Amino acid sequence: MKPIRAGYRTLIATAARNLSPQHEQNIASIFRCELKLNSHFNMSAKTQSNRLLSTNSQSPQEDPVKKSKHSKLLRVTSSRNLNRHFAMVEADMLHLHWDRAMKALVDDWTETNKWGSFVELEDNIRAYVDNNLPFLIMKWKKGEIELVGGNEGMQLSDRIRIHHFPYEQVILTAAKHAISGSVQFSNKHPGGGKVAEIEARQAILRDVEKILSSMTKFEFDQQFNSKIEWTAHHQPCSTCFRLVASGSFLMWRRLSDAQNAQVHAINEAEEEMCSRAKKWLSFCTNGHVDEDGKITIGENLIGGIDQSDKALLMGITKGLSLSKNPAHQAESSELNTTISDLF
C-alpha cells in the first residue's frame, strides 16, 4: 500500500504546481482514487476485526455510538485524518458546507464552554489550509470562497485561513466568559474557593491567548510589504487584545484582594497582565515578538488604540508598580515611559 500511496502523492505534488483550471479535474480524480483505496483497505481491516469479535465473543452486539453532528467537519480537519493532504476533496465528497458546519460547531461548543477544544480546532484548521492550499486557491479563483475585503495586502494563505476560522467571535466570547461567566472549580483548593475560581478564569484566558497568538500571525505579500501597515484584520485583532488585557487586569485585581492567594500566583498574574499589554502595544505600533518571547514596541501608534485605552494601560502600569517583585516594578517604569511617549 505504501508504494501506491507514494506514487499518487508524487502525481499530486506535480499537478499542484500548476493551478490552471484544466488540471483541476485530474487532481481531483487522483485524490478520489486514493480515497477509494484508503476506504477499501480501512473497510477490509474493519471487516476482519468484526469477524474476529463475532467469533470470539458470544455477547450481543451493542448499538453503534451515535456520530457527532459535527463529525464531517471534525473528520476533515482532524490531525489523525490519513487524507490530510487532500481533505478539501474529501470535504466535497462528504458534501460539507463549511460555513454552516463551523457556525453550528461554534454555537454548540460555546454553549457547553469547550474553550480548550477551540485551541486544538484552530491548530487543525491551520494545518488543513496549509495542506490543501493549492486546491483552496482554486476554489477562491472560481468564486466558491469569498474572502473579506480590506485584507488584500496579506498573503493569500493567511486570508484563506482567517476565512475558515471565526477568530474574533471565539476569542471575544471566550474572554467575556472568563471575566464574568459561570466556571467550574474545586472548593478544596488550598487558597479557598475564591482563588480556585480566579485560577479557572485565568485558565480560559490562557486558551484565548493561544488562539489570539495565531490570529495575529500573518504576513504581507512582498509587493505590499512596504506600503501597507494596517488592514481590516488588524482592527478585530486589537479589539481582542483589549478584552484579553482587560481580563488580565481584572484577574490580577481579584487575586490581589483574595486573602489566601499565594505569592507565586500573584506574580504569575502580574507577568501575564504585563505581557499581554505589551503585546497589544507591539501589535498596534508595528513592533514584533521574537521567538524567545522578547517584545519590541514601535515608536508610533498605527491604529487600534486610542485615548480611551490609556486608562486601562495606566491601570496595568500602576498595578505593576505595587508589585513586591523588583523586576515587575522595573517593567512598570518602562511601560509607563512607553505609554507617555505614545500618547
XYZ file of C-alpha atoms in Angstrom:
343
model
C 0.000 0.000 0.000
C 2.791 2.478 0.826
C 4.391 2.494 -2.686
C 0.987 3.028 -4.264
C 0.185 5.952 -1.988
C 3.635 7.427 -2.508
C 3.086 7.304 -6.274
C -0.189 9.126 -6.003
C 1.320 11.824 -3.804
C 4.095 12.390 -6.351
C 1.461 12.939 -9.028
C -0.493 15.206 -6.698
C 2.558 17.324 -5.862
C 3.390 17.668 -9.572
C -0.149 18.639 -10.514
C -0.462 21.096 -7.615
C 2.324 23.248 -9.038
C 0.042 24.233 -11.902
C -3.163 25.858 -10.699
C -4.735 26.276 -14.152
C -8.394 25.120 -14.346
C -7.670 22.362 -16.872
C -5.606 20.452 -14.271
C -8.203 20.631 -11.512
C -10.221 17.649 -12.735
C -7.086 15.488 -12.971
C -6.018 16.416 -9.443
C -9.464 15.728 -8.028
C -9.513 12.348 -9.779
C -6.175 11.418 -8.228
C -7.487 12.357 -4.790
C -10.704 10.414 -5.220
C -8.745 7.360 -6.328
C -6.632 7.371 -3.169
C -9.721 7.977 -1.062
C -11.251 4.841 -2.547
C -8.044 2.912 -1.869
C -7.963 4.076 1.747
C -11.648 3.300 2.134
C -11.163 -0.195 0.688
C -8.253 -1.072 2.973
C -9.860 0.521 6.032
C -13.116 -1.350 5.412
C -11.253 -4.610 4.868
C -9.451 -4.216 8.195
C -12.702 -3.284 9.898
C -14.499 -6.317 8.413
C -11.775 -8.679 9.604
C -11.863 -7.106 13.050
C -15.649 -7.502 13.260
C -15.390 -11.161 12.234
C -12.866 -11.843 14.977
C -15.091 -10.134 17.519
C -18.147 -12.107 16.451
C -16.168 -15.356 16.572
C -14.567 -14.780 19.978
C -17.491 -13.217 21.753
C -20.960 -14.630 22.317
C -22.372 -11.397 23.802
C -24.929 -9.499 21.683
C -23.534 -6.618 19.656
C -24.007 -3.169 21.140
C -25.658 -0.392 19.213
C -23.066 1.770 17.419
C -22.249 5.038 19.104
C -24.187 7.881 17.565
C -21.967 10.128 15.482
C -21.483 13.746 16.483
C -23.470 16.220 14.418
C -20.106 17.891 13.772
C -18.450 14.669 12.597
C -17.896 15.792 8.997
C -16.046 18.965 9.940
C -14.048 17.294 12.710
C -13.151 14.352 10.463
C -11.878 16.559 7.635
C -9.758 18.747 9.938
C -8.583 16.036 12.332
C -4.847 15.640 12.863
C -5.461 11.864 12.680
C -7.002 12.083 9.214
C -4.971 9.867 6.865
C -6.069 12.045 3.965
C -4.948 15.424 5.329
C -3.232 16.474 2.100
C -6.461 16.234 0.130
C -9.009 16.774 2.908
C -10.711 19.509 0.889
C -11.681 16.980 -1.798
C -12.902 14.666 0.943
C -14.975 17.544 2.327
C -16.588 17.984 -1.103
C -17.334 14.272 -1.295
C -18.958 14.453 2.137
C -20.992 17.480 0.970
C -19.602 19.528 3.844
C -20.885 23.105 3.846
C -18.035 24.756 5.723
C -19.714 27.975 6.870
C -22.857 26.267 8.173
C -20.879 23.466 9.833
C -18.479 25.889 11.522
C -21.305 28.084 12.800
C -23.122 25.080 14.272
C -19.945 23.805 15.945
C -19.028 27.216 17.401
C -22.549 27.711 18.737
C -22.537 24.234 20.315
C -19.076 24.479 21.887
C -19.794 27.993 23.136
C -22.947 26.801 24.854
C -21.040 23.939 26.512
C -17.960 26.088 27.308
C -15.497 23.872 25.421
C -12.918 26.655 25.184
C -9.891 24.368 25.273
C -11.234 22.415 22.295
C -11.106 25.557 20.183
C -7.316 25.655 20.600
C -6.924 22.213 19.017
C -9.518 23.007 16.352
C -7.693 26.184 15.297
C -4.408 24.310 15.079
C -6.041 21.612 12.934
C -7.660 24.157 10.624
C -4.343 25.935 10.164
C -2.820 22.595 9.087
C -5.858 21.886 6.865
C -5.341 25.174 4.998
C -1.586 24.627 4.663
C -2.011 21.076 3.355
C -4.785 21.930 0.900
C -3.779 25.444 -0.137
C -3.445 24.848 -3.917
C -6.971 23.476 -4.093
C -8.440 26.121 -1.782
C -6.916 28.738 -4.082
C -8.708 27.046 -6.982
C -11.989 27.401 -5.090
C -11.237 31.055 -4.418
C -10.474 31.723 -8.096
C -13.776 30.075 -9.039
C -15.617 32.311 -6.560
C -16.558 29.467 -4.216
C -14.634 31.093 -1.337
C -15.452 34.751 -0.674
C -12.702 36.466 1.306
C -13.179 39.537 3.492
C -12.269 42.797 1.784
C -9.639 45.140 3.134
C -7.026 42.408 3.589
C -5.710 42.346 0.029
C -2.157 43.140 1.139
C -1.943 39.989 3.233
C -0.669 36.681 1.901
C -3.476 34.687 0.319
C -2.832 31.696 2.595
C -3.491 33.845 5.676
C -6.615 35.359 4.179
C -7.987 31.884 3.429
C -7.146 30.674 6.962
C -8.893 33.690 8.503
C -11.930 32.877 6.372
C -12.038 29.305 7.713
C -11.895 30.056 11.459
C -14.020 32.724 13.260
C -11.193 34.110 15.395
C -12.900 37.256 16.640
C -16.152 35.530 17.619
C -14.413 32.718 19.508
C -11.917 34.975 21.303
C -14.398 37.643 22.388
C -16.988 35.104 23.545
C -14.428 33.058 25.495
C -12.775 36.131 27.056
C -16.138 37.517 28.192
C -16.967 34.144 29.715
C -13.614 34.105 31.516
C -14.363 37.525 33.009
C -17.976 37.129 34.074
C -19.328 33.719 33.056
C -20.000 30.697 35.232
C -16.911 28.497 35.686
C -16.268 25.174 37.390
C -13.713 24.965 40.189
C -12.847 22.946 43.261
C -13.617 24.222 46.749
C -10.773 22.025 48.030
C -8.168 24.422 46.601
C -5.526 25.402 49.227
C -6.337 29.057 48.660
C -10.075 28.543 49.004
C -12.961 28.757 46.593
C -12.328 32.357 45.548
C -8.751 31.686 44.460
C -9.825 28.477 42.696
C -12.464 30.402 40.759
C -9.964 33.069 39.695
C -7.492 30.422 38.518
C -10.239 28.697 36.499
C -10.935 32.007 34.774
C -7.224 32.548 34.164
C -7.000 29.121 32.510
C -9.668 30.160 29.997
C -7.784 33.385 29.264
C -4.632 31.361 28.569
C -6.514 29.308 25.979
C -7.833 32.549 24.495
C -4.309 33.948 24.301
C -3.147 30.905 22.297
C -5.860 31.488 19.713
C -5.134 35.236 19.679
C -1.469 34.488 19.038
C -2.470 32.521 15.925
C -4.909 35.226 14.875
C -2.134 37.829 14.835
C 0.399 35.684 12.943
C 0.141 36.691 9.317
C 2.421 38.005 6.595
C 2.129 40.628 3.876
C 2.754 39.915 0.223
C 6.189 41.202 -0.726
C 4.758 43.651 -3.248
C 2.673 45.275 -0.474
C 5.082 44.826 2.431
C 6.386 48.404 2.415
C 3.052 50.028 1.536
C 0.518 48.590 3.991
C 0.695 48.820 7.775
C -2.950 48.369 8.775
C -5.574 46.069 7.249
C -9.196 45.247 8.008
C -7.928 42.258 10.023
C -5.859 44.453 12.355
C -8.877 46.099 13.969
C -10.559 42.913 15.294
C -7.121 41.748 16.478
C -6.766 44.933 18.538
C -10.308 44.529 19.863
C -9.428 41.024 21.064
C -6.156 42.250 22.606
C -8.088 44.938 24.505
C -10.507 42.458 26.062
C -7.762 39.964 26.961
C -5.682 42.737 28.573
C -8.762 43.929 30.482
C -9.461 40.399 31.692
C -5.861 40.001 32.839
C -6.063 43.257 34.801
C -9.319 42.194 36.473
C -7.929 38.747 37.378
C -4.876 40.417 38.965
C -7.116 42.768 40.975
C -9.301 39.928 42.233
C -6.317 37.748 43.076
C -4.569 40.599 44.911
C -7.700 41.124 47.025
C -8.042 37.416 47.844
C -6.925 36.613 51.401
C -5.239 33.271 50.739
C -3.642 33.960 47.370
C -0.080 32.671 47.183
C 2.792 34.947 46.168
C 3.735 32.889 43.087
C 0.126 33.059 41.843
C 0.109 36.844 42.122
C 3.497 37.037 40.406
C 2.165 34.943 37.538
C -0.908 37.174 37.218
C 1.349 40.244 37.085
C 3.534 38.673 34.390
C 0.528 37.799 32.235
C -1.005 41.242 32.692
C 2.244 42.960 31.679
C 2.976 40.629 28.762
C -0.496 40.988 27.223
C -0.430 44.771 27.494
C 2.986 44.912 25.805
C 1.899 42.527 23.040
C -1.119 44.744 22.388
C 1.076 47.832 22.167
C 3.575 45.992 19.985
C 0.864 44.870 17.564
C -0.577 48.388 17.256
C 2.821 50.018 16.695
C 4.114 47.534 14.119
C 6.560 46.091 16.639
C 7.352 42.401 16.880
C 7.686 39.471 19.265
C 10.836 37.351 18.951
C 10.816 33.558 19.083
C 12.305 33.764 22.581
C 9.364 35.906 23.703
C 11.098 39.290 23.733
C 8.558 42.007 22.900
C 9.559 45.097 20.930
C 7.199 48.085 20.837
C 7.305 50.552 17.929
C 7.653 54.310 18.246
C 4.242 55.335 16.884
C 0.696 54.051 17.115
C -0.616 52.915 13.733
C -4.160 52.144 14.860
C -6.272 50.016 17.188
C -5.503 52.006 20.359
C -6.860 55.458 21.134
C -7.015 57.887 24.041
C -9.824 55.940 25.716
C -7.478 52.967 26.169
C -4.939 54.979 28.138
C -6.799 54.477 31.450
C -6.572 50.663 31.124
C -2.892 50.759 30.190
C -2.060 53.147 33.027
C -4.024 50.929 35.430
C -1.835 47.984 34.437
C 1.256 50.125 34.913
C 0.054 51.198 38.372
C -0.626 47.596 39.333
C 2.892 46.552 38.371
C 4.337 49.430 40.415
C 2.667 47.973 43.529
C 4.304 44.579 42.989
C 6.642 43.102 45.561
C 8.727 41.787 42.686
C 11.531 44.251 41.738
C 11.501 43.027 38.135
C 7.821 43.885 37.798
C 8.420 47.316 39.311
C 11.061 47.905 36.631
C 8.592 46.750 33.962
C 6.115 49.297 35.336
C 8.581 52.141 34.931
C 9.474 51.078 31.392
C 5.850 50.614 30.372
C 4.896 53.987 31.859
C 7.542 55.708 29.735
C 6.359 53.902 26.596
C 2.724 54.863 27.162
C 3.658 58.508 27.808
C 5.641 58.635 24.561
C 2.868 57.028 22.511
C 0.105 59.253 23.837
